[in-house]
CSV table of C-alpha atoms in Angstrom, one decimal:
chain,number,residue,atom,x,y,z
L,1,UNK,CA,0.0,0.0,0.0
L,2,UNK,CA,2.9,2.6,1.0
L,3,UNK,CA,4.6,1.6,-2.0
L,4,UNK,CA,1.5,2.4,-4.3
L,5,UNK,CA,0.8,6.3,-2.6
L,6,UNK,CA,4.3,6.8,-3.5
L,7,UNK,CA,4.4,5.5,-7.2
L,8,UNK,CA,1.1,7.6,-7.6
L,9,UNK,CA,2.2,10.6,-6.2
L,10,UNK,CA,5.8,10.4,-8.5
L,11,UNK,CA,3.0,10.1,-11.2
L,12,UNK,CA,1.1,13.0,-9.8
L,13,UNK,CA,4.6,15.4,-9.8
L,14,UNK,CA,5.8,13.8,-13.4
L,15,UNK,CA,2.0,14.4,-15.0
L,16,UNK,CA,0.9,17.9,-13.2
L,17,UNK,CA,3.9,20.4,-13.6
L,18,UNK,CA,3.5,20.9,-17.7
L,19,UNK,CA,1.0,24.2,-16.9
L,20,UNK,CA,3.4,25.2,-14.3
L,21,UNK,CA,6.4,24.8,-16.5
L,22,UNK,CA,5.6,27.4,-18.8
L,23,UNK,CA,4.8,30.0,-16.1
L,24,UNK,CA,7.9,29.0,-14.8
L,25,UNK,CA,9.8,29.3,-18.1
L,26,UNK,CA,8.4,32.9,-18.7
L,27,UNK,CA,9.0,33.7,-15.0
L,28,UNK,CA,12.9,33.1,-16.2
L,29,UNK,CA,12.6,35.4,-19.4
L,30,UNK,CA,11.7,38.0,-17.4
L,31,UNK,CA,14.2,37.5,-14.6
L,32,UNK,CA,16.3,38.1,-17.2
L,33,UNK,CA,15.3,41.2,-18.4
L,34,UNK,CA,14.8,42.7,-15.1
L,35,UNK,CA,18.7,41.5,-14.0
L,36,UNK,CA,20.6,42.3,-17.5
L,37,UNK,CA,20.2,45.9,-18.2
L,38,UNK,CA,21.3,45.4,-21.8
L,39,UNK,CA,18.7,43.1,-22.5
L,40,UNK,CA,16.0,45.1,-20.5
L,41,UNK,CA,17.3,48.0,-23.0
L,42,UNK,CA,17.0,46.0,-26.2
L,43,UNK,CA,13.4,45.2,-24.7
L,44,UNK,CA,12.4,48.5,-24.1
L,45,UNK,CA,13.6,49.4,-27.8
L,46,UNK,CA,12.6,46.5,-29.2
L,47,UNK,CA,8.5,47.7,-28.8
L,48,UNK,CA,9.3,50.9,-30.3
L,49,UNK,CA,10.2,49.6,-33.2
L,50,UNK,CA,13.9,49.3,-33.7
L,51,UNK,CA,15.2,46.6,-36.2
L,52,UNK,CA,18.6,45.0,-36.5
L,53,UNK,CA,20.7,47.7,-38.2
L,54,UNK,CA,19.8,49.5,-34.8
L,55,UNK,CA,22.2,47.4,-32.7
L,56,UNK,CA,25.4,46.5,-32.9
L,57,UNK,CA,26.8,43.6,-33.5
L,58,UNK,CA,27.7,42.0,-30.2
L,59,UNK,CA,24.0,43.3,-28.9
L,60,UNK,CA,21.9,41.7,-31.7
L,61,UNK,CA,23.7,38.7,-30.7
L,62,UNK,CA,22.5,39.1,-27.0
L,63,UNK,CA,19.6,39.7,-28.5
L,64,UNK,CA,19.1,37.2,-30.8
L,65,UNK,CA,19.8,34.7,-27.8
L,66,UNK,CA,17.3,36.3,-25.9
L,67,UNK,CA,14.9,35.7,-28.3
L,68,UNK,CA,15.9,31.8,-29.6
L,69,UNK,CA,15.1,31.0,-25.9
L,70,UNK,CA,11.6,32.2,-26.2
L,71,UNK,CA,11.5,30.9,-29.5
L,72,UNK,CA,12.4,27.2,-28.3
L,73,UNK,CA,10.1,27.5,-25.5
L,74,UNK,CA,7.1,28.1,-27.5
L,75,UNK,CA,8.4,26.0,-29.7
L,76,UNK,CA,8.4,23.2,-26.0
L,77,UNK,CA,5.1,24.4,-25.6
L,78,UNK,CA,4.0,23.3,-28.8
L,79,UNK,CA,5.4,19.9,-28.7
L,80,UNK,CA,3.7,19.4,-25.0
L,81,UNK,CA,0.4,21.1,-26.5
L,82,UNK,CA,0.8,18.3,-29.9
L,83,UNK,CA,1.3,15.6,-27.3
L,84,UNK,CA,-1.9,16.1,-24.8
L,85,UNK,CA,0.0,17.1,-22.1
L,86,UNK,CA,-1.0,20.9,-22.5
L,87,UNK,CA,-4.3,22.6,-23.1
L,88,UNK,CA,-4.8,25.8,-25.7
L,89,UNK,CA,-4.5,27.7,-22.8
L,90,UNK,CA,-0.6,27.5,-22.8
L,91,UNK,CA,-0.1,29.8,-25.4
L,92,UNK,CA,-2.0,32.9,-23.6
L,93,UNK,CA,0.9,32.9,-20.9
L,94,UNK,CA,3.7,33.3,-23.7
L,95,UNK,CA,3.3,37.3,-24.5
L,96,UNK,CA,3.1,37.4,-27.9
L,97,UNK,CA,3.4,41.2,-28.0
L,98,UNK,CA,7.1,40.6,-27.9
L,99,UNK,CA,6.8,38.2,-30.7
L,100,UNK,CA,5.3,40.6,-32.7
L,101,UNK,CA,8.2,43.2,-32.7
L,102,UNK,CA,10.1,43.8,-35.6
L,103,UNK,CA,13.2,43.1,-34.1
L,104,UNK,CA,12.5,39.5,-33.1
L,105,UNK,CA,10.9,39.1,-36.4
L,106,UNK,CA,13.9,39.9,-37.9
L,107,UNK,CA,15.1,37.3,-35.9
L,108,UNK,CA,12.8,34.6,-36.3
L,109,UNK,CA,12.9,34.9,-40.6
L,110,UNK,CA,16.7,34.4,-40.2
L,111,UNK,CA,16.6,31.6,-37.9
L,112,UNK,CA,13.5,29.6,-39.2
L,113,UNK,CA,15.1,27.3,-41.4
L,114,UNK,CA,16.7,25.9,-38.1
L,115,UNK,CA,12.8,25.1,-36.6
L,116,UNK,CA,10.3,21.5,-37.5
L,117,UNK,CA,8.6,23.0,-41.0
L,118,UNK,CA,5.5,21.9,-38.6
L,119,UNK,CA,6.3,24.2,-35.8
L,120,UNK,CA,7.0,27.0,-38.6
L,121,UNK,CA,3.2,27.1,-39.9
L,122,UNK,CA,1.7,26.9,-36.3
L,123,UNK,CA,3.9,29.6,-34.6
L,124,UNK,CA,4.0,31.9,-37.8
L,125,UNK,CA,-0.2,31.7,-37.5
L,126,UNK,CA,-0.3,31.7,-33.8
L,127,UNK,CA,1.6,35.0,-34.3
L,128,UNK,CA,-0.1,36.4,-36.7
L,129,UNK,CA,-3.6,36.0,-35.6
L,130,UNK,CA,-6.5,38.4,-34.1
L,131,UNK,CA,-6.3,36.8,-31.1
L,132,UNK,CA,-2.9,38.3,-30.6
L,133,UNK,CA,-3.1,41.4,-32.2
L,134,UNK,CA,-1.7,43.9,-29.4
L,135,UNK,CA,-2.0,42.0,-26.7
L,136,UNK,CA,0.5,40.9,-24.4
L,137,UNK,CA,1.9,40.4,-20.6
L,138,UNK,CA,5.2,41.7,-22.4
L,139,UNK,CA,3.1,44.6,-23.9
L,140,UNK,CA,3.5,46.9,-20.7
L,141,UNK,CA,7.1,45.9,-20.1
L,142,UNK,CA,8.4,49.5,-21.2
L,143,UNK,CA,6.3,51.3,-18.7
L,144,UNK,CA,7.7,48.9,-15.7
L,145,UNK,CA,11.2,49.7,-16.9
L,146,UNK,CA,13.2,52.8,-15.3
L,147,UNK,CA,13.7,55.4,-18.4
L,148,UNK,CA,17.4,53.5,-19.1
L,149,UNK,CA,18.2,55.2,-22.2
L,150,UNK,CA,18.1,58.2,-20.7
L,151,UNK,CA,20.6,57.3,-18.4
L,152,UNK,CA,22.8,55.2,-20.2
L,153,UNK,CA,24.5,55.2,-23.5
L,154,UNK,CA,25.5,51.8,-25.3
C-alpha cells in the first residue's frame, strides 16, 4: 500500500507540472530582463520599433539569444500542447506582444530554417492571428522599466 501512494504521487509530480512549466519558463525570461540591463534595454527598444541595423553587432547577438530561448520555448510548448500534455491555454501565458516586434521578427525569418517545417506554420499563425493582435503580458514591459536610455548610452 505505502509503496502504491508513492508510485502515484511520483506520477502526480511527473504528469501535473507541464501548466506550471511554462509559467515557470516565462518567469525566467523575465528574470532576465529585469537583471541584464542590456537586454531590459533592447526590450524597451525592441517595442518601439527598432530593427537590427539598430544594434550592434555583439547586442543583436545578445539579443538574438534572448529571443531563440523564447522561441524554443514556444516551440516546447507546442510539442507538449501536440502531445496532450498541455491545453490551448498555454499559449495565452507566452506574450506574444514581444513576438510581434520587428526586431524579433527579424530574428525569427533568419533563424527559421533551423525550426520542424510543422512548428514553422503553427507559430508563424499563432503570431499572426486576431487573437494576438496587441495583446501581451510583455506589452506593458516598457512602462515597468526605469527610463534607461536616458541614463545610459551603449
Amino acid at each position: 500500500m505505502k509503496q502504491s501512494i508513492i508510485i502515484l504521487t511520483v506520477f502526480f509530480f511527473a504528469c501535473a507540472p507541464p501548466q506550471q512549466e511554462v509559467s515557470y519558463q516565462i518567469s525566467e525570461m523575465y528574470k532576465m530582463g529585469v537583471e541584464n540591463e542590456k537586454i531590459a534595454y533592447i526590450m524597451s527598444h525592441a517595442y518601439k520599433g527598432i530593427r537590427k541595423s539598430d544594434l550592434n553587432e555583439t547586442d543583436y547577438t545578445r539579443f538574438w539569444l534572448f529571443s531563440l530561448m523564447g522561441l524554443r520555448r514556444i516551440e516546447n510548448i507546442h510539442l507538449q500542447y501536440k502531445n496532450g500534455f498541455l491545453s490551448e491555454d498555454a499559449f495565452e501565458r507566452i506574450g506574444m506582444g514581444f513576438y510581434q516586434t520587428p526586431l524579433v521578427r527579424e530574428i525569427w525569418e533568419e533563424r527559421k530554417n533551423g525550426f520542424e517545417p510543422e512548428f514553422v506554420t503553427f507559430y508563424e499563425a499563432l503570431r499572426d492571428g486576431e487573437k494576438w493582435k496587441n495583446s501581451s503580458l510583455l506589452l506593458y514591459w516598457p512602462l515597468l522599466m526605469p527610463r534607461l536610455d536616458q541614463k545610459y548610452i551603449f
